[in-house]
Each structure stands twice: as C-alpha cells, then as structure tokens.
mmCIF file of C-alpha atoms in Angstrom:
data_model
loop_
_atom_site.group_PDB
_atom_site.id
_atom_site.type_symbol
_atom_site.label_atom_id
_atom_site.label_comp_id
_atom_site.label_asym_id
_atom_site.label_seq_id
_atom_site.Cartn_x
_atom_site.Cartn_y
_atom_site.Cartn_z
ATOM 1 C CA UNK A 9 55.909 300.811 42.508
ATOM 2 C CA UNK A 10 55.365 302.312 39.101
ATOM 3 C CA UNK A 11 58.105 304.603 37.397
ATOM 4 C CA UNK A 12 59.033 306.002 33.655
ATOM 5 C CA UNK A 13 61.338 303.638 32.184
ATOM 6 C CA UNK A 14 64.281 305.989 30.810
ATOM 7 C CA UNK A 15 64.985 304.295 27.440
ATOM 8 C CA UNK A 16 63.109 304.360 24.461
ATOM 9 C CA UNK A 17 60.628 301.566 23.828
ATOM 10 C CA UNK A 18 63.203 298.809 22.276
ATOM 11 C CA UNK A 19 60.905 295.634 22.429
ATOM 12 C CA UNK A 20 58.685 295.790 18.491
ATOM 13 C CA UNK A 21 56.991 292.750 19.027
ATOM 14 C CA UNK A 22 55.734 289.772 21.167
ATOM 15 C CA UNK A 23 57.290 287.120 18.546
ATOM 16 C CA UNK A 24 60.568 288.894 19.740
ATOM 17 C CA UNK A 25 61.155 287.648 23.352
ATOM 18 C CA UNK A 26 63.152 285.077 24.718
ATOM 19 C CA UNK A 27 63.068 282.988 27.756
ATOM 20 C CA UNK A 28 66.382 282.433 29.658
ATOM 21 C CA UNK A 29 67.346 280.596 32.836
ATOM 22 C CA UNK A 30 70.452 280.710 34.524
ATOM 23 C CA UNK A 31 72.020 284.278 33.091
ATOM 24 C CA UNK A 32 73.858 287.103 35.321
ATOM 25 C CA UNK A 33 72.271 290.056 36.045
ATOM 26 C CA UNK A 34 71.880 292.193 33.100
ATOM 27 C CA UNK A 35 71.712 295.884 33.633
ATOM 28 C CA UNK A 36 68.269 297.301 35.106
ATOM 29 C CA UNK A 37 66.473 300.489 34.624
ATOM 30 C CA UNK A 38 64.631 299.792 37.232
ATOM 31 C CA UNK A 39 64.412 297.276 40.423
ATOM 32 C CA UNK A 40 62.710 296.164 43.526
ATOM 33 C CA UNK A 41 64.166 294.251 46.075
ATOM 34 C CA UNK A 42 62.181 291.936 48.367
ATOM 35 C CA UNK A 43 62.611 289.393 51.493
ATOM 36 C CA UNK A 44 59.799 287.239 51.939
ATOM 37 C CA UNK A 45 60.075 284.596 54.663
ATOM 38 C CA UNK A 46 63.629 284.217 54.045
ATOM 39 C CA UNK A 47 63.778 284.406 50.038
ATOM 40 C CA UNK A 48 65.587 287.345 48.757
ATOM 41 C CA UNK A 49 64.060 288.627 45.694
ATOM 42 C CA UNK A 50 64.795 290.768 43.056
ATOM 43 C CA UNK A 51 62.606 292.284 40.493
ATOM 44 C CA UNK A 52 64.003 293.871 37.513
ATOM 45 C CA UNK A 53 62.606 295.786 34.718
ATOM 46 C CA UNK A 54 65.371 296.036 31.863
ATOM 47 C CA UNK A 55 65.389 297.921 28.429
ATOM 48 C CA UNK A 56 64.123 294.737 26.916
ATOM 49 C CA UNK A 57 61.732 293.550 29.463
ATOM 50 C CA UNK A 58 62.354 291.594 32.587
ATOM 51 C CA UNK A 59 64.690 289.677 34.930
ATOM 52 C CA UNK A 60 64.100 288.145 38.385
ATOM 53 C CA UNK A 61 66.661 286.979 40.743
ATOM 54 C CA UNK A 62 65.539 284.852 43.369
ATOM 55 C CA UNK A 63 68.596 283.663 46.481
ATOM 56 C CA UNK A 64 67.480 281.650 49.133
ATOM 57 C CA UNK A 65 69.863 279.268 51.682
ATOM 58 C CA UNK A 66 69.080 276.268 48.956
ATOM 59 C CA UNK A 67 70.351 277.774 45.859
ATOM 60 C CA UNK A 68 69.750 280.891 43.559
ATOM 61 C CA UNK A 69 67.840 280.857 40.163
ATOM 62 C CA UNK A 70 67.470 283.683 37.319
ATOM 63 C CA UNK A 71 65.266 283.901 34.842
ATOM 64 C CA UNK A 72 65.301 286.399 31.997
ATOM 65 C CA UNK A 73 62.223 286.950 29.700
ATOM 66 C CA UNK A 74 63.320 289.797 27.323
ATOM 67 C CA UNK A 75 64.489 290.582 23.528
ATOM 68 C CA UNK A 76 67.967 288.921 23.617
ATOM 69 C CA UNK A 77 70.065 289.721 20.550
ATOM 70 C CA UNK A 78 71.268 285.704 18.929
ATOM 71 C CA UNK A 79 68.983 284.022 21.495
ATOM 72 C CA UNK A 80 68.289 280.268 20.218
ATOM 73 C CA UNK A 81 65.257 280.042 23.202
ATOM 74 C CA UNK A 82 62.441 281.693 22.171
ATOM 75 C CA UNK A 83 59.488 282.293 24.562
ATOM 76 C CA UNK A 84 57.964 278.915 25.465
ATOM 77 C CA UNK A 85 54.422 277.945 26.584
ATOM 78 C CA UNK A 86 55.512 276.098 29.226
ATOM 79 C CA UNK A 87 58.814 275.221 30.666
ATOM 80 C CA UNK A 88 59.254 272.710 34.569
ATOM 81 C CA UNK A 89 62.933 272.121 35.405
ATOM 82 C CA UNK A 90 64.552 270.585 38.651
ATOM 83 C CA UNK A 91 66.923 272.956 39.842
ATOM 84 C CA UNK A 92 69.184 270.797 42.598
ATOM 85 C CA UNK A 93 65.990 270.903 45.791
ATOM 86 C CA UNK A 94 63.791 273.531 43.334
ATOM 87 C CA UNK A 95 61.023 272.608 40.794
ATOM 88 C CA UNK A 96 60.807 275.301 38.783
ATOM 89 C CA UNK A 97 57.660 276.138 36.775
ATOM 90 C CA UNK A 98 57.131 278.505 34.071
ATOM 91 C CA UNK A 99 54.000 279.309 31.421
ATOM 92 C CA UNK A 100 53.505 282.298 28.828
ATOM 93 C CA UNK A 101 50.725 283.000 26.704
ATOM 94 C CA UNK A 102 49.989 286.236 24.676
ATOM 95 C CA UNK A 103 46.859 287.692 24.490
ATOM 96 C CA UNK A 104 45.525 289.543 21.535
ATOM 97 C CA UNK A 105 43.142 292.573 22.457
ATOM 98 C CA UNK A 106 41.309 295.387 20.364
ATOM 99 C CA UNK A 107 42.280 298.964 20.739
ATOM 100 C CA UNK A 108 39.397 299.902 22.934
ATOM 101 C CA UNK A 109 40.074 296.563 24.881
ATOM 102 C CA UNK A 110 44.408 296.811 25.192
ATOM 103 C CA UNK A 111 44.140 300.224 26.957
ATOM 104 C CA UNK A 112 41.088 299.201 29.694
ATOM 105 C CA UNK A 113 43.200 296.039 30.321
ATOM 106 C CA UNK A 114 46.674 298.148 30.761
ATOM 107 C CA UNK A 115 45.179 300.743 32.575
ATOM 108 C CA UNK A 116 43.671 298.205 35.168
ATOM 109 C CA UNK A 117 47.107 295.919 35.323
ATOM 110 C CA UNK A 118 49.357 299.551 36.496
ATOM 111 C CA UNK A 119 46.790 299.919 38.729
ATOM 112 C CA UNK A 120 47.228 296.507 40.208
ATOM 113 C CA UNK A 121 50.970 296.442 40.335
ATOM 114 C CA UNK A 122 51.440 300.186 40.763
ATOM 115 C CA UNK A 123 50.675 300.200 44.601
ATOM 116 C CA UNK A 124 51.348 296.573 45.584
ATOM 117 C CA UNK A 125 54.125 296.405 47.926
ATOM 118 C CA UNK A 126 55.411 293.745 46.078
ATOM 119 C CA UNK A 127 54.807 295.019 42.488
ATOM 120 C CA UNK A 128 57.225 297.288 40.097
ATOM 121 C CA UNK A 129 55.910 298.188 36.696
ATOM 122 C CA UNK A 130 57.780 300.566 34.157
ATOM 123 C CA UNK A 131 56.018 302.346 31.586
ATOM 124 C CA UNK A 132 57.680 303.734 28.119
ATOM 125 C CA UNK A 133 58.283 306.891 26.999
ATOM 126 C CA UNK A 134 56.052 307.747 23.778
ATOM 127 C CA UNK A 135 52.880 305.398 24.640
ATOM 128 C CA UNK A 136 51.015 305.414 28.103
ATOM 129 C CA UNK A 137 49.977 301.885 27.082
ATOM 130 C CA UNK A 138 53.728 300.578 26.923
ATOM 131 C CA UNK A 139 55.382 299.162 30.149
ATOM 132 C CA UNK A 140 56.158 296.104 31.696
ATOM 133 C CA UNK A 141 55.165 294.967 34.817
ATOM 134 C CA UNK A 142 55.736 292.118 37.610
ATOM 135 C CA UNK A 143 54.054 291.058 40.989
ATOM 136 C CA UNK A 144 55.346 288.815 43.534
ATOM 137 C CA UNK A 145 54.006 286.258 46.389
ATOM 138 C CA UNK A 146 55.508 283.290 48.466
ATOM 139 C CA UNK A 147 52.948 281.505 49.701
ATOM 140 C CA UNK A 148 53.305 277.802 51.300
ATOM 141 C CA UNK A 149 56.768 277.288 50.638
ATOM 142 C CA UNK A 150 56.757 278.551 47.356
ATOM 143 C CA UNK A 151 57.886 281.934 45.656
ATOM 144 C CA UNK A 152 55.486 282.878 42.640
ATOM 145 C CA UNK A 153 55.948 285.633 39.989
ATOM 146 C CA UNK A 154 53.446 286.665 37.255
ATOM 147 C CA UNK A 155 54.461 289.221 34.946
ATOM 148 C CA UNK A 156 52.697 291.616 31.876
ATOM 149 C CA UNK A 157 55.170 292.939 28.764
ATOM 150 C CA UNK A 158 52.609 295.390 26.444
ATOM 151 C CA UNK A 159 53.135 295.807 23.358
ATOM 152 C CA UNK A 160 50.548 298.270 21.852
ATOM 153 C CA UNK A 161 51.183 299.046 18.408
ATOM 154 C CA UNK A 162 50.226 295.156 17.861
ATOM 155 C CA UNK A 163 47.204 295.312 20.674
ATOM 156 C CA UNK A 164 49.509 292.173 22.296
ATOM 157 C CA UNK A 165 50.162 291.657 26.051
ATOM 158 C CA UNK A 166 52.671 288.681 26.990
ATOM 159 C CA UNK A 167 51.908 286.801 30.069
ATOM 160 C CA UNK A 168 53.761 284.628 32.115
ATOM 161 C CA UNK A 169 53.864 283.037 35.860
ATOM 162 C CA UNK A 170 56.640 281.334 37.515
ATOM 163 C CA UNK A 171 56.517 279.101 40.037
ATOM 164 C CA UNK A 172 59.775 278.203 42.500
ATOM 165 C CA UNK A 173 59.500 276.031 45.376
ATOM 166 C CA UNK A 174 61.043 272.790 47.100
ATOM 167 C CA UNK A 175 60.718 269.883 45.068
ATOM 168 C CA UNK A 176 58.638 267.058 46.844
ATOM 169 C CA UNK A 177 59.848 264.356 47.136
ATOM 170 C CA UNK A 178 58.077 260.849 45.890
ATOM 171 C CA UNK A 179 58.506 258.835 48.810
ATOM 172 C CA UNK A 180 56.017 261.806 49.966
ATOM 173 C CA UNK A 181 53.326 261.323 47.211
#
C-alpha cells in the first residue's frame, strides 16, 4: 500500500533516529494491519518514521525506529534481546547514494512495497524521493520486518531488518 503522508517532512537527517523497544503506540499517519499464521501485526508509518507492533499468544513486542525528541538510544548496528520465549534480532545500516543513484534506488523500493500485500510505504509532501517504507514476512516460525527511511537532501537511505521468533532452546542445539 503506498499513500501521501499528511505532515510535512520532520525527519532532517539519518544521524537523527533512534531505536526503541518496548514503547506504546505512538500516533500513526498511516497503518497496515496484518495476521499471518496467527501473529497479529501492525505496521505503522509515523511523522518521524516507523513503529511495528507485533501480538501473538506468547507475548507482544514494539519497536520504534524514528526521531524521538531526548532519546538516549540512538540507532544501533545491531541489537539481539531475549524477550521472555522471543529472540529478537535487529540490524541498521545507512547507505550513502549519488543523486542520479538515490532516486533509481527509491523509485524501485515504492515499487516493491507499493503493491505487496504486506507492504505500506508513505511518501512526503515536497520531495517524491522522501517516504518511508516497511515489508513484512513470517516464514518458519518467525515474523521478519525490513524497513527503508529516505532522506534525500543528504542522498541517505536507513536500513534495517528485524527478526522475531521463538527462542531455541540449547538442549535443542
């Protein structure tokens, strides 16, 4: 699903986002809701980027990745917690494109998302380039998220994929 974000474009730069776990829904200008095998998911575009809500009979986990005003967390490379039965997984990188380069790559990311069933991107107003967007699977027990925040005026496109599933135990190793 692809929509106009209404909001102005808030988020200035990469350096500014922040990685939280655990917070309450914040307010969405968008959203998608999904069930897949039993996970209830939502994905939600905010003013500052993005928020996914994932409830399933074990537990329920949030993560935020967006510009959070007094944030101490800023956007980590990596990040694997134990959430009671979860393992949780997390990586970012950015990437740092050329003009020419940033609008090919954004044009062929909305296309990806744009008419997955389980994909929900939100572009800016003021820059065609501008938008975030987020695409999710479960797949073998596990629900998986990768997401895309743009950020044109500095050619820089933030990247992460989360990873949620039942941890394993080691007597199973």
């Amino acid at each position: 699903m692809l929509t106009t974000l209404k909001t102005a474009y808030t988020d200035t730069r990469a350096d500014d986002l922040a990685w939280a776990l655990g917070r309450d829904p914040l307010p969405a200008l968008a959203r998608l809701d999904l069930e897949l095998s039993g996970a209830k998911l939502q994905l939600r575009l905010l003013g500052a980027s993005h928020q996914v809500l994932l409830e399933e009979e074990r537990g329920s986990c949030s993560e935020t990745v967006a510009c959070m005003p007094g944030s101490s967390t800023p956007l980590p490379l990596g990040v694997a917690k134990r959430l009671g039965d979860w393992e949780y997984e997390f990586a970012a990188r950015v990437e740092t494109l050329g003009r020419g380069s940033f609008a090919g790559r954004a044009q062929e990311l909305l296309a990806l998302v744009a008419d997955h069933p389980q994909g929900l991107a939100g572009t800016f107003p003021g820059s065609p380039h501008a938008f975030t967007a987020m695409l999710a699977q479960r797949s073998e027990g596990q629900v998986r998220w990768r997401t895309w925040h743009a950020y044109p005026q500095e050619g820089s496109l933030v990247v992460t994929r989360t990873r949620v599933g039942v941890r394993t135990p080691a007597a199973a190793l």
